[in-house]
Short mmCIF file of C-alpha atoms and ligand atoms in Angstrom, two decimals:
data_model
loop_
_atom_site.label_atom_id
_atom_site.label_comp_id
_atom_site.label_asym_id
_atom_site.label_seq_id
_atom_site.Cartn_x
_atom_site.Cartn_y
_atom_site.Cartn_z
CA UNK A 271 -14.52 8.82 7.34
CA UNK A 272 -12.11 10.72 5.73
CA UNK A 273 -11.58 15.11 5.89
CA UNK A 274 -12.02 15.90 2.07
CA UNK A 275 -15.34 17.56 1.74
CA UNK A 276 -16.94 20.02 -0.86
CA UNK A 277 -17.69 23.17 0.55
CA UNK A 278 -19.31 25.81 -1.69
CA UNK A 279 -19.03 23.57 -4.45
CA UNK A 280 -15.17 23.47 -3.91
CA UNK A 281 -13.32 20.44 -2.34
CA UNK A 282 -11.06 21.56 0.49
CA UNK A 283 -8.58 18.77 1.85
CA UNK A 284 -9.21 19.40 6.15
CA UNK A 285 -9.31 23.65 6.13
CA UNK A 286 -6.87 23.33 2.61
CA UNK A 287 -8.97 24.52 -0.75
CA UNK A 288 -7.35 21.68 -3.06
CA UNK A 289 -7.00 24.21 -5.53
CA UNK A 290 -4.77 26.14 -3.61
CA UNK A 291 -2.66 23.35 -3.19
CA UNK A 292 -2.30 22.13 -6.88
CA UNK A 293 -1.60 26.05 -7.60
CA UNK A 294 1.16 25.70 -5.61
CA UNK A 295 2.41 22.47 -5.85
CA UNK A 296 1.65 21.63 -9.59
CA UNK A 297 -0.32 18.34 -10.35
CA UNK A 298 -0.28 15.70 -10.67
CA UNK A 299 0.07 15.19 -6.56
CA UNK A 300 -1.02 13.53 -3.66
CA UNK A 301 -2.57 15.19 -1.30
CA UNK A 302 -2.69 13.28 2.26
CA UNK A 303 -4.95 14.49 5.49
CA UNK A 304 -3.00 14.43 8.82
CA UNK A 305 -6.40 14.31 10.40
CA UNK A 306 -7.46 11.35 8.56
CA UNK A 307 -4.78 9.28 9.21
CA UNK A 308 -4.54 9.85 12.95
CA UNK A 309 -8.80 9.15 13.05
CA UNK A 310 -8.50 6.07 11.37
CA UNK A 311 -5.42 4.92 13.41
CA UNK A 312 -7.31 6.19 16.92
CA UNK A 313 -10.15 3.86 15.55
CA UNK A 314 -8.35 0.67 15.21
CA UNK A 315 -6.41 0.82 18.23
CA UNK A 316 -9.99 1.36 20.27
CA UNK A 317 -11.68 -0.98 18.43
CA UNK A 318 -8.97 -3.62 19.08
CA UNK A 319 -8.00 -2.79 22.68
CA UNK A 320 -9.23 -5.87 24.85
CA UNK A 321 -6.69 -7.52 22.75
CA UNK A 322 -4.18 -4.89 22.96
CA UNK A 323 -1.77 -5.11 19.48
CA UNK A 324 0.99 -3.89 18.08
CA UNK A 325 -0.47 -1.92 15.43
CA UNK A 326 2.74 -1.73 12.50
CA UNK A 327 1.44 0.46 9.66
CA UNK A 328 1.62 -1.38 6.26
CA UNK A 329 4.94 0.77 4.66
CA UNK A 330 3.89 -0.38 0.95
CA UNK A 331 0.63 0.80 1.09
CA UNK A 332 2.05 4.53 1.48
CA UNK A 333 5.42 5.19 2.54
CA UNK A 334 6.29 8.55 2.68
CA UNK A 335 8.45 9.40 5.67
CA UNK A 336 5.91 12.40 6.53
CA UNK A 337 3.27 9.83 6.33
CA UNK A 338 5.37 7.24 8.30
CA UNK A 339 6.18 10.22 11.09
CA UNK A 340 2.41 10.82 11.51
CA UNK A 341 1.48 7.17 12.67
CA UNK A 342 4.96 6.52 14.33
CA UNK A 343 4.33 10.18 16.42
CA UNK A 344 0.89 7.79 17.45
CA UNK A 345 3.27 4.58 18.58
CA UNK A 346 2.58 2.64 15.58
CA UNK A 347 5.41 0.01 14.73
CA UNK A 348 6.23 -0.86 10.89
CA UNK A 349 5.36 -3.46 8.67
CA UNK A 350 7.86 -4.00 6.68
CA UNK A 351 8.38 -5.87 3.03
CA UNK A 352 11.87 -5.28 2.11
CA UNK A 353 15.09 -3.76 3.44
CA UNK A 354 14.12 -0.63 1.43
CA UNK A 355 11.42 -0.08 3.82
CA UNK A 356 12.78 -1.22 6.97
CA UNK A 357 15.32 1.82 6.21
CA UNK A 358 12.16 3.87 5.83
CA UNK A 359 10.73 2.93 9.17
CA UNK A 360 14.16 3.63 10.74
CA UNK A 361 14.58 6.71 9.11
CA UNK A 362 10.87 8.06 10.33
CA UNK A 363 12.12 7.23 13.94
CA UNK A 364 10.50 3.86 14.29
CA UNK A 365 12.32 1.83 17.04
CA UNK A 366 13.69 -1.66 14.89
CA UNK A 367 11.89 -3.72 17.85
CA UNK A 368 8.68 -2.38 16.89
CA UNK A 369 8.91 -3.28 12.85
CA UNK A 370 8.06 -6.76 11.18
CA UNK A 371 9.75 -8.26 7.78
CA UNK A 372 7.77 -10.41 6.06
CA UNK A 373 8.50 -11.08 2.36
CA UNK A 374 9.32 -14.24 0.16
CA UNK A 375 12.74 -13.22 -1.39
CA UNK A 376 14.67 -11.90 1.92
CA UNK A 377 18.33 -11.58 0.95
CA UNK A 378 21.04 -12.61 2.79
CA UNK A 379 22.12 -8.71 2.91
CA UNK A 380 18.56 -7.62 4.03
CA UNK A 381 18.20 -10.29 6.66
CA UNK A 382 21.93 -9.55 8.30
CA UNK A 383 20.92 -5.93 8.46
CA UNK A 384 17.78 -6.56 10.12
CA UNK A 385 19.27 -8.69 12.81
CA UNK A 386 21.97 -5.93 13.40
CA UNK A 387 19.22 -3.50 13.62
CA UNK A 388 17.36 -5.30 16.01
CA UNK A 389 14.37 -5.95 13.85
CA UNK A 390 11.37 -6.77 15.99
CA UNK A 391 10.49 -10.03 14.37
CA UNK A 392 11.14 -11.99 11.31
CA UNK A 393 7.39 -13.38 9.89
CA UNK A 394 9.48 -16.25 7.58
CA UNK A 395 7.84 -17.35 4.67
CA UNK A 396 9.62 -21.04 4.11
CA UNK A 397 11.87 -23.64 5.56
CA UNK A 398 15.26 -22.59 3.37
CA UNK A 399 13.95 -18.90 4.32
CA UNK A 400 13.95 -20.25 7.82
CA UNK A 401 17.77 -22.07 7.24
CA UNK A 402 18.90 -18.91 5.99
CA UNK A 403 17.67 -16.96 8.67
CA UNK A 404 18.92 -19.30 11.11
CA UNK A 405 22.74 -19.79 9.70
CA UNK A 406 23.25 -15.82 9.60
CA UNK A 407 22.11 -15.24 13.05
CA UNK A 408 24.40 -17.86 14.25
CA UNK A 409 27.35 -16.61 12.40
CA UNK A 410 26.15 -13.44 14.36
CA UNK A 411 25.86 -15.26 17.54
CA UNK A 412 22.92 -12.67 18.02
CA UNK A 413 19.45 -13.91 18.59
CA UNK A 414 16.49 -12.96 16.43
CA UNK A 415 12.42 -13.60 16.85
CA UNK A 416 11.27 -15.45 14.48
CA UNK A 417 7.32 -15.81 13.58
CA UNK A 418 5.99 -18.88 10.42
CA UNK A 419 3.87 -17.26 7.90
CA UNK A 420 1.00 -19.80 8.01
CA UNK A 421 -1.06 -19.93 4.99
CA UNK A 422 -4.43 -21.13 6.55
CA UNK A 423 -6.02 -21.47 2.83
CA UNK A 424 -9.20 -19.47 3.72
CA UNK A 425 -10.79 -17.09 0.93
CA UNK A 426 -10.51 -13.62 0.89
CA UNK A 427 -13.14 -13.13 -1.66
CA UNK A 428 -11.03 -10.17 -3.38
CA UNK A 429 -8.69 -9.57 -6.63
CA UNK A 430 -7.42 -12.97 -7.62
CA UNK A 431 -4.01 -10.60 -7.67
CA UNK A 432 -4.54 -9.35 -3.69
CA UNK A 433 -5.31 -13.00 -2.28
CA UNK A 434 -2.57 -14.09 -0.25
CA UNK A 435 -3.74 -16.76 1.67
CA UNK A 436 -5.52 -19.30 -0.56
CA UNK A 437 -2.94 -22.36 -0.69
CA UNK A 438 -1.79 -21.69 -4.45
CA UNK A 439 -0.49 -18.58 -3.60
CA UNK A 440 3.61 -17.94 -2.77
CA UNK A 441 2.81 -16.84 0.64
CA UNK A 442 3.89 -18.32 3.62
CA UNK A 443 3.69 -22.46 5.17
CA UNK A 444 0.27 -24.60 4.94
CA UNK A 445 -1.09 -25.47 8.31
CA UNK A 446 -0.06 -29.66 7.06
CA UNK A 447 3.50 -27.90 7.16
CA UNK A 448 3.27 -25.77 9.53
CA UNK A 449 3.69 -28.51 12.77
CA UNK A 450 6.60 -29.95 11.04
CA UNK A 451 7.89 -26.60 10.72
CA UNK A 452 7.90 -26.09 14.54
CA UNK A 453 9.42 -29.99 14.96
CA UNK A 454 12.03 -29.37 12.66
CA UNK A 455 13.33 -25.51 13.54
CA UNK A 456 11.60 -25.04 16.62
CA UNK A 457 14.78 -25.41 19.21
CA UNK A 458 16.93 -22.70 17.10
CA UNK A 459 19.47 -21.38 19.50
CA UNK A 460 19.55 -18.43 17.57
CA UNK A 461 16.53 -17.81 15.24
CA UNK A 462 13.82 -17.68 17.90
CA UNK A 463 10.41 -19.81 16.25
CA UNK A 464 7.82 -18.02 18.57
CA UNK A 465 5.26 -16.61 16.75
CA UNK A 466 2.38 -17.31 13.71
CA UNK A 467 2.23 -14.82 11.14
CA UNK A 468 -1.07 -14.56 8.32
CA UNK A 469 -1.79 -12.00 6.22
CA UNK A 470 -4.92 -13.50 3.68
CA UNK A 471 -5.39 -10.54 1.11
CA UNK A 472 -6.69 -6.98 0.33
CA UNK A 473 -9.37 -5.70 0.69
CA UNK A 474 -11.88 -8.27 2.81
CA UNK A 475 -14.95 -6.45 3.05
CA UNK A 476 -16.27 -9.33 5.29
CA UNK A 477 -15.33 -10.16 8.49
CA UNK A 478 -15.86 -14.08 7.89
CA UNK A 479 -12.51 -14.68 6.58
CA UNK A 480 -10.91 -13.27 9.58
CA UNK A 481 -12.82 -15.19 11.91
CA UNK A 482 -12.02 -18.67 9.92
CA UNK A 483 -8.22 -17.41 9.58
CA UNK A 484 -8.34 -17.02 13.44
CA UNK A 485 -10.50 -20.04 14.22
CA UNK A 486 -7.77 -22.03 12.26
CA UNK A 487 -4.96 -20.27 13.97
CA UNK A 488 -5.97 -21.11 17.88
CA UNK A 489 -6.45 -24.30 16.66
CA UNK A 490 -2.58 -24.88 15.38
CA UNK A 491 -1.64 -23.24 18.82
CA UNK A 492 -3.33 -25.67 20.55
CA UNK A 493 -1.66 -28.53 18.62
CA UNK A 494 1.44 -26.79 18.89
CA UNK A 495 1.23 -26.28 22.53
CA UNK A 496 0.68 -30.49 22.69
CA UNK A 497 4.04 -30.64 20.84
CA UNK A 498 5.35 -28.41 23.56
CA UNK A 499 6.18 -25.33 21.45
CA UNK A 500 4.53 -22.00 23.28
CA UNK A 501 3.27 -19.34 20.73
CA UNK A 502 4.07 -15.77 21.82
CA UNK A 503 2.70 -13.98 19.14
CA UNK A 504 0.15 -13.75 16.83
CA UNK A 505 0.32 -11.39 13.69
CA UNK A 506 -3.19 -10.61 11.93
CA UNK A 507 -1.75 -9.24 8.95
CA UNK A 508 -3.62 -6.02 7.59
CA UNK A 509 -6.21 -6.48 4.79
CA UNK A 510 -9.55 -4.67 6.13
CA UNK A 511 -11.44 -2.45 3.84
CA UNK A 512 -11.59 0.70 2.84
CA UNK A 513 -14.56 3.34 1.51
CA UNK A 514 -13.89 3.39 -2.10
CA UNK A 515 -17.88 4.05 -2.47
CA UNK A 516 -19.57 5.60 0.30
CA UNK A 517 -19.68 3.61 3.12
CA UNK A 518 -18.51 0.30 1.03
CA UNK A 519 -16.58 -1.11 3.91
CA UNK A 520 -17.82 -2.50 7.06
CA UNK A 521 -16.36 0.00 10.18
CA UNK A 522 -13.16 -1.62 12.03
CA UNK A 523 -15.11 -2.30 15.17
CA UNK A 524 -16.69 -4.86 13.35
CA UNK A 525 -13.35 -6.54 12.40
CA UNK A 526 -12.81 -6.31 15.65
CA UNK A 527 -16.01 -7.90 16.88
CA UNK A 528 -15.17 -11.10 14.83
CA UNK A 529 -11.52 -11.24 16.11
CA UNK A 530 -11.51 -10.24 19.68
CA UNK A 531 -13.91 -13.34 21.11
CA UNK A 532 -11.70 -15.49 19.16
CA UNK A 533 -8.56 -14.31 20.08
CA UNK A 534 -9.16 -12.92 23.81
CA UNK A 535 -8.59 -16.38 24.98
CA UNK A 536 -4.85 -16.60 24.25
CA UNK A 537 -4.51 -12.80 24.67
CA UNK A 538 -5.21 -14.13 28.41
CA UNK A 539 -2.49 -16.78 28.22
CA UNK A 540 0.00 -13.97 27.34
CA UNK A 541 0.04 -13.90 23.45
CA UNK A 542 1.03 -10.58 21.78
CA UNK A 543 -0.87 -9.29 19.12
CA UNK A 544 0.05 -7.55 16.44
CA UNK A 545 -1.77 -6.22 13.19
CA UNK A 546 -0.84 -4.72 10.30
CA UNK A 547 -3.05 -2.32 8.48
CA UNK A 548 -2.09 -0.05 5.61
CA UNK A 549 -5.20 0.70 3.32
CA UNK A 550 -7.48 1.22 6.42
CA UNK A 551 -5.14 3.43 7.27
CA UNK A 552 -4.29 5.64 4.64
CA UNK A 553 -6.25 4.54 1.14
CA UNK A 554 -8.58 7.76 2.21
CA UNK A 555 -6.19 9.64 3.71
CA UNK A 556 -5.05 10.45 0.50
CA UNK A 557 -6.43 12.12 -2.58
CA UNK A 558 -4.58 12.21 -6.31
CA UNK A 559 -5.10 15.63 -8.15
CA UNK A 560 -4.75 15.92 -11.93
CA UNK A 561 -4.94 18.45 -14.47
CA UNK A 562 -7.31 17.78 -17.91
CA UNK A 563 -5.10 18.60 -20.34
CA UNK A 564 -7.54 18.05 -23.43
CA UNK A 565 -10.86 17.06 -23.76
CA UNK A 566 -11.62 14.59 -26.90
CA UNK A 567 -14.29 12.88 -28.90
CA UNK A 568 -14.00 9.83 -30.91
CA UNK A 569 -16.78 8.15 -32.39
CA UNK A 570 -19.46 8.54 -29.46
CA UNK A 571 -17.07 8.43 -26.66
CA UNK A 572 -15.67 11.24 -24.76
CA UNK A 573 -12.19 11.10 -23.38
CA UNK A 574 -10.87 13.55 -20.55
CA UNK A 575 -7.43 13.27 -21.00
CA UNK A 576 -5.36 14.35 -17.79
CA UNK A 577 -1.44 14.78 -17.20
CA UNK A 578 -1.51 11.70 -15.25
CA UNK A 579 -2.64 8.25 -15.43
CA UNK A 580 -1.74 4.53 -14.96
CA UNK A 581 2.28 6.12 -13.86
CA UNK A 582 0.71 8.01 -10.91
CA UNK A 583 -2.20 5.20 -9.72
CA UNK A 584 -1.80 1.96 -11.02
CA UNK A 585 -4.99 0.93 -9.53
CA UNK A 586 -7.47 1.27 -12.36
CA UNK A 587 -5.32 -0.80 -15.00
CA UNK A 588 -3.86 -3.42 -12.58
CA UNK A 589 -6.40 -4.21 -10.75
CA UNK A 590 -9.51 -3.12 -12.48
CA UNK A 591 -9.99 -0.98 -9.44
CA UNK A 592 -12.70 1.75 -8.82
CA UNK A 593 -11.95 4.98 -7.58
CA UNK A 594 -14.57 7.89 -7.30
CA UNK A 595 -13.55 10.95 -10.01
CA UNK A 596 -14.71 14.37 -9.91
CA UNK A 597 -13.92 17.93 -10.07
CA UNK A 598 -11.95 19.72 -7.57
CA UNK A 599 -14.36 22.96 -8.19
CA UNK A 600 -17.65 21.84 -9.56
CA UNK A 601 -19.75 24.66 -8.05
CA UNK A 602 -22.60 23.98 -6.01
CA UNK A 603 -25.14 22.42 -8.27
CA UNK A 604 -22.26 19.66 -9.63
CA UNK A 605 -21.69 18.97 -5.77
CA UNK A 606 -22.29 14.95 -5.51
CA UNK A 607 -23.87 13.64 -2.41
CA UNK A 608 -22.02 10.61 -2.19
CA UNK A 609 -19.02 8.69 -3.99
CA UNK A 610 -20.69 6.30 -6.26
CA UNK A 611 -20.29 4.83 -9.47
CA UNK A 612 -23.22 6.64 -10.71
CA UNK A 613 -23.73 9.91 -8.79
CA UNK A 614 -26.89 10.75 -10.54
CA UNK A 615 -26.59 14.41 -11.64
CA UNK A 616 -28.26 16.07 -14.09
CA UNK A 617 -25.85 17.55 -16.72
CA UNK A 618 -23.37 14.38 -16.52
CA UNK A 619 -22.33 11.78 -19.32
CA UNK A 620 -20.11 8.49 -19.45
CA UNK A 621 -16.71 9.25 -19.92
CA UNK A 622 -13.38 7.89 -19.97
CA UNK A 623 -10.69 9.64 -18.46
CA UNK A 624 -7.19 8.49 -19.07
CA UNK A 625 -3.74 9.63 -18.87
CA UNK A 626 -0.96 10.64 -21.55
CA UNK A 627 0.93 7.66 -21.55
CA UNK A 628 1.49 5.60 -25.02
CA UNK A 629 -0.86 2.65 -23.68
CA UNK A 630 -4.40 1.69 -23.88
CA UNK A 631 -4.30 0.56 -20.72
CA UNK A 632 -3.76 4.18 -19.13
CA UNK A 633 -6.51 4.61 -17.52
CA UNK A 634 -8.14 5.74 -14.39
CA UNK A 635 -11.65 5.17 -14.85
CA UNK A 636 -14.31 4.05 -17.87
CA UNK A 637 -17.67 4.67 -19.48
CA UNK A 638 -17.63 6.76 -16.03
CA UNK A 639 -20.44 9.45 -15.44
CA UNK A 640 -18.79 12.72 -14.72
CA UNK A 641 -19.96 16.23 -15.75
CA UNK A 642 -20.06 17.30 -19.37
CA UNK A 643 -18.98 20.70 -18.78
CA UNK A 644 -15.32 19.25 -17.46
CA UNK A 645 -12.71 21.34 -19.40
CA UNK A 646 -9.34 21.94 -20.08
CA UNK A 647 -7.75 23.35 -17.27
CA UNK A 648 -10.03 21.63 -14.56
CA UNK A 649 -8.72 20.18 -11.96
CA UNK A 650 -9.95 16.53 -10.84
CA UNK A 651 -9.71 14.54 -7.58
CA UNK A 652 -9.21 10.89 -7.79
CA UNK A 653 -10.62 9.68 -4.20
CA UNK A 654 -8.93 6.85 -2.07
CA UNK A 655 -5.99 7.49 -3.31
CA UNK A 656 -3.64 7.08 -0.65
CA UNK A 657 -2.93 3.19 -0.32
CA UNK A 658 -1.14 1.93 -3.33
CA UNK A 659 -1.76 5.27 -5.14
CA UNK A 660 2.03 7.27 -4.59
CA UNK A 661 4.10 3.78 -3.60
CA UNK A 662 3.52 1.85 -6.80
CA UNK A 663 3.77 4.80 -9.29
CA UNK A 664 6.28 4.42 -12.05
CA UNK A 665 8.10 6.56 -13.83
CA UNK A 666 7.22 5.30 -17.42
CA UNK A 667 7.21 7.18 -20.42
CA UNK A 668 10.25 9.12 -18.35
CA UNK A 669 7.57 10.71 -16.51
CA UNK A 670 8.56 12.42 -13.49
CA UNK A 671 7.28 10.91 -10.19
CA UNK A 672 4.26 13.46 -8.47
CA UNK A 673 4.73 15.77 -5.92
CA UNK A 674 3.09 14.88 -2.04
CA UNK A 675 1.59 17.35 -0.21
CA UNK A 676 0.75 16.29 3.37
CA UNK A 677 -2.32 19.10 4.97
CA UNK A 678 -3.00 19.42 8.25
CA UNK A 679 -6.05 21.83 9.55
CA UNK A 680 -5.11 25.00 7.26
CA UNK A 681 -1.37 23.99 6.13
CA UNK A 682 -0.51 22.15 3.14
CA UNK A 683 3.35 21.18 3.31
CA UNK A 684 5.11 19.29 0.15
CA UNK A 685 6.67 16.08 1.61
CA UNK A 686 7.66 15.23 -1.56
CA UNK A 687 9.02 17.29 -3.98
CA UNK A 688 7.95 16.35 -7.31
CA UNK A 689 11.29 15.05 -10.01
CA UNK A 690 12.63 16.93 -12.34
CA UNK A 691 13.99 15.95 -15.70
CA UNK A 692 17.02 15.77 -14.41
CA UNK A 693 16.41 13.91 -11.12
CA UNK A 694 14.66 11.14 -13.54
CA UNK A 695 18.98 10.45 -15.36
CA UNK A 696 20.75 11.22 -12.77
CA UNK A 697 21.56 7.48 -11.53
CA UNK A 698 22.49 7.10 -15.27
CA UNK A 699 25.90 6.93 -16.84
CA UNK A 700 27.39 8.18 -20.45
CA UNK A 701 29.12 5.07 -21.80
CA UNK A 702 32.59 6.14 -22.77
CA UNK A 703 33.19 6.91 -26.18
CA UNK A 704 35.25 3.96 -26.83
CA UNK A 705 32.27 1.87 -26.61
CA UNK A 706 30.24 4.11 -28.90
CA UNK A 707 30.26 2.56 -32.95
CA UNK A 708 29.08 5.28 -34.18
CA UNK A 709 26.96 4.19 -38.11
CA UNK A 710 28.97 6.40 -40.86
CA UNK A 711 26.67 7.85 -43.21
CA UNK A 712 27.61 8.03 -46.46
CA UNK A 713 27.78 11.30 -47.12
CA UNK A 714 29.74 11.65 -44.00
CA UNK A 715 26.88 13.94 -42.60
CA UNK A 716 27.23 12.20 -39.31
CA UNK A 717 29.93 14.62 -38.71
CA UNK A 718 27.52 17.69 -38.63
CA UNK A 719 25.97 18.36 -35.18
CA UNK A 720 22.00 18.49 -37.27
CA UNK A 721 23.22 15.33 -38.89
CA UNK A 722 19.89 13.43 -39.48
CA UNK A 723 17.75 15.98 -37.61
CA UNK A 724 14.06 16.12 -38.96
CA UNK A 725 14.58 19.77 -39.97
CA UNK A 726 17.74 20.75 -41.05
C1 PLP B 688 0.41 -5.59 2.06
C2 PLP B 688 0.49 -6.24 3.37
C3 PLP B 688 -0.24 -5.73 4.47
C4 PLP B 688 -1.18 -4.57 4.37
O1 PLP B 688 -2.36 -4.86 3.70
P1 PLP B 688 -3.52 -3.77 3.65
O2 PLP B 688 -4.57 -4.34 2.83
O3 PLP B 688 -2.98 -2.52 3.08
O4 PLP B 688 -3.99 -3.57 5.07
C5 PLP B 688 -0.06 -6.35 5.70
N1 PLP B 688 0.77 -7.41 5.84
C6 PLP B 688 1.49 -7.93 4.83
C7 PLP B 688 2.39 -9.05 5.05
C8 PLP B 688 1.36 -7.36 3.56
O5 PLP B 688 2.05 -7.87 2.53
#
């Protein structure tokens, strides 16, 4: 479910027209639904209640403080990859003890922060990850929660690029590894080995890999308990779907249904559970608008060509991801009845609509069907945008980052402003002139301030 709906053959964003928004804002931005993000997170917290978790929102998948505030104002905890985003978390209000740091590259700055901080747990990726972890907090003398990324090698069935828990991938300990593990660090004085961490990819649009991850899981705390090491905690990782189509993803309850008989067991010997979801969460939450700048034709194929593409949503060119396109006012008659591929209107032809950027690769969709009367000066929604949409733009081609606007019933508020030229050098330095060889021309024209310029 998400609150972006045409009405009058206009798309409002909750009680926001989207046009309103990008008059005021300026496009390209993201445009995130309170609403939505407090529905979905209300969902997965029912749906997983005999088990009670932890839920810690994913920070990658969108982590813009307003965004963090909304789901921390709910008692989420944080998921954190990186020191970067623990700072996030801390500076959205998050308590430490409710965030997580997993990651395969900790540093040792990152990791001595986190322990200061009184980071909730550490889910530790490998055994000199472990040492590390281990010597700092001892130098410390403070003690720290430590979880073991287990890789249980189960198939996600997703982007070869979004699988994390096959056994080729960089993440975490196999489960041959993962008793030694215990035997070797389990009696830390300082680094506390307590808990199993897995996170197996994104998105899982079936629930079987969940139930083999967890089936595999009770079964190493059972062998663990035999080598008299007690599991506190168990972290699901994130992972479940989200509607890029209409109703492509299967609703949390049944993620939930797969999990819960599985895991209710140990739940009832006192294990902790914690999950952390980001797309669920926020992928439609969030919309991306865009200006078309031009409109083109070469050879048969018609290009819409926007003021954003591949530097605001990665998506399309990384991962060869879909995401539903269409005008933000198409009137009535161009209103589509669901978010497909192929919405089926008469008056629409395939089109590609890409960015400005100086690569082929900037794109956000292909050969996609889309009206034929879209014009310069429309505005278009990309749908879904919110999970890995804003957090892995770039700012290539010196493109200033977007604006986020974050709505709420009637109010649209910018939680991000967008960059400005000068925002996009200001961490940059003029090297002194010393170091500057400047080339002499011959004519000694270099002297002249037009020296060289195109028109004199
Ligand atoms: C990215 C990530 C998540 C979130 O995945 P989603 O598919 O967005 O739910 C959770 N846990 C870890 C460790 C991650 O790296």
């Amino acid at each position: 479910m998400d609150c972006f709906s045409y009405r009058n053959g206009e798309l409002y964003a909750e009680d926001a027209r989207v046009s309103d928004i990008a008059a005021s804002a300026g496009t390209p931005c993201y445009v995130y639904s309170q609403a939505t993000l407090e529905d979905h997170y209300d969902r997965l917290v029912d749906a997983f209640r005999p088990i009670d978790p932890l839920v810690c929102y994913s920070v990658k998948s969108c982590s813009n403080l307003g965004v963090l505030r909304v789901l921390a104002a709910r008692g989420a905890g944080m998921d954190a990859v990186s020191g970067g985003e623990l700072y996030r978390a801390k500076a959205a209000g998050v308590p430490m003890s409710r965030c997580v740091y997993a990651g395969v590259g900790k540093t040792d700055r990152e990791i001595r922060e986190a322990i200061l901080g009184g980071l909730g747990l550490f889910n530790c990726e490998s055994e000199e990850e472990f040492e590390n972890i281990a010597r700092i907090a001892g130098e410390l003398r403070r003690e720290t929660r430590v979880a073991l990324r287990i890789n249980p090698d189960v198939d996600p069935k997703t982007h070869r690029y979004t699988s994390t828990g096959k056994k080729e991938t960089k993440f975490g300990v196999d489960l041959e590894r993962a008793r030694r593990f215990f035997a070797t660090y389990g009696r830390d004085p300082f680094a506390r080995l307590e808990g199993l961490h897995l996170h197996i990819g994104s998105p899982i649009y079936t629930v079987d890999p969940y139930r083999e991850a967890m089936t595999k899981t009770a079964a190493l705390v059972d062998e663990l308990a035999r080598d008299g090491f007690a599991i506190r905690s168990i972290d699901l990782g994130g992972g479940f779907g989200a509607d890029y189509e209409s109703a492509q993803s299967p609703p949390l309850r049944e993620y939930a249904e797969a999990i819960i008989p599985l895991a209710k067991p140990l739940f009832d010997r006192g294990v902790r559970f914690i999950l952390e979801p980001g797309r669920t969460i926020v992928a439609n939450a969030g919309i991306l608008v865009l200006s078309v700048l031009y409109t083109k034709t070469s050879g048969d194929k018609r290009f819409i060509i926007c003021d954003a593409g591949m530097n605001a949503l990665l998506r399309p060119s990384h991962y060869g991801s879909f995401h539903f396109i269409w005008p933000v006012a198409p009137g009535e008659a161009m209103t589509p009845a669901r978010r497909t591929l192929d919405p089926k209107l008469p008056g629409t032809v395939a089109q590609d609509v890409v960015g400005p950027l100086c690569e082929t690769g900037d794109f956000l969709a292909l050969d996609r069907v889309l009206p034929a009367s879209i014009r310069r000066g429309d505005l278009l929604a990309v749908f879904t945008a919110g999970a890995y949409g804003m957090s892995m733009a770039s700012r290539y081609n010196s493109s200033p980052l977007p604006a986020e606007v974050l709505v709420s019933g009637a109010r649209a508020q910018v939680v991000r402003a967008r960059e400005s030229f000068e925002t996009l050098v200001e961490h940059e330095r003029t090297p002194t002139a010393l170091d500057l060889r400047r080339t002499e021309v011959a004519d000694g024209a270099s002297a002249r301030a037009d020296a060289g310029a195109i028109h004199a």
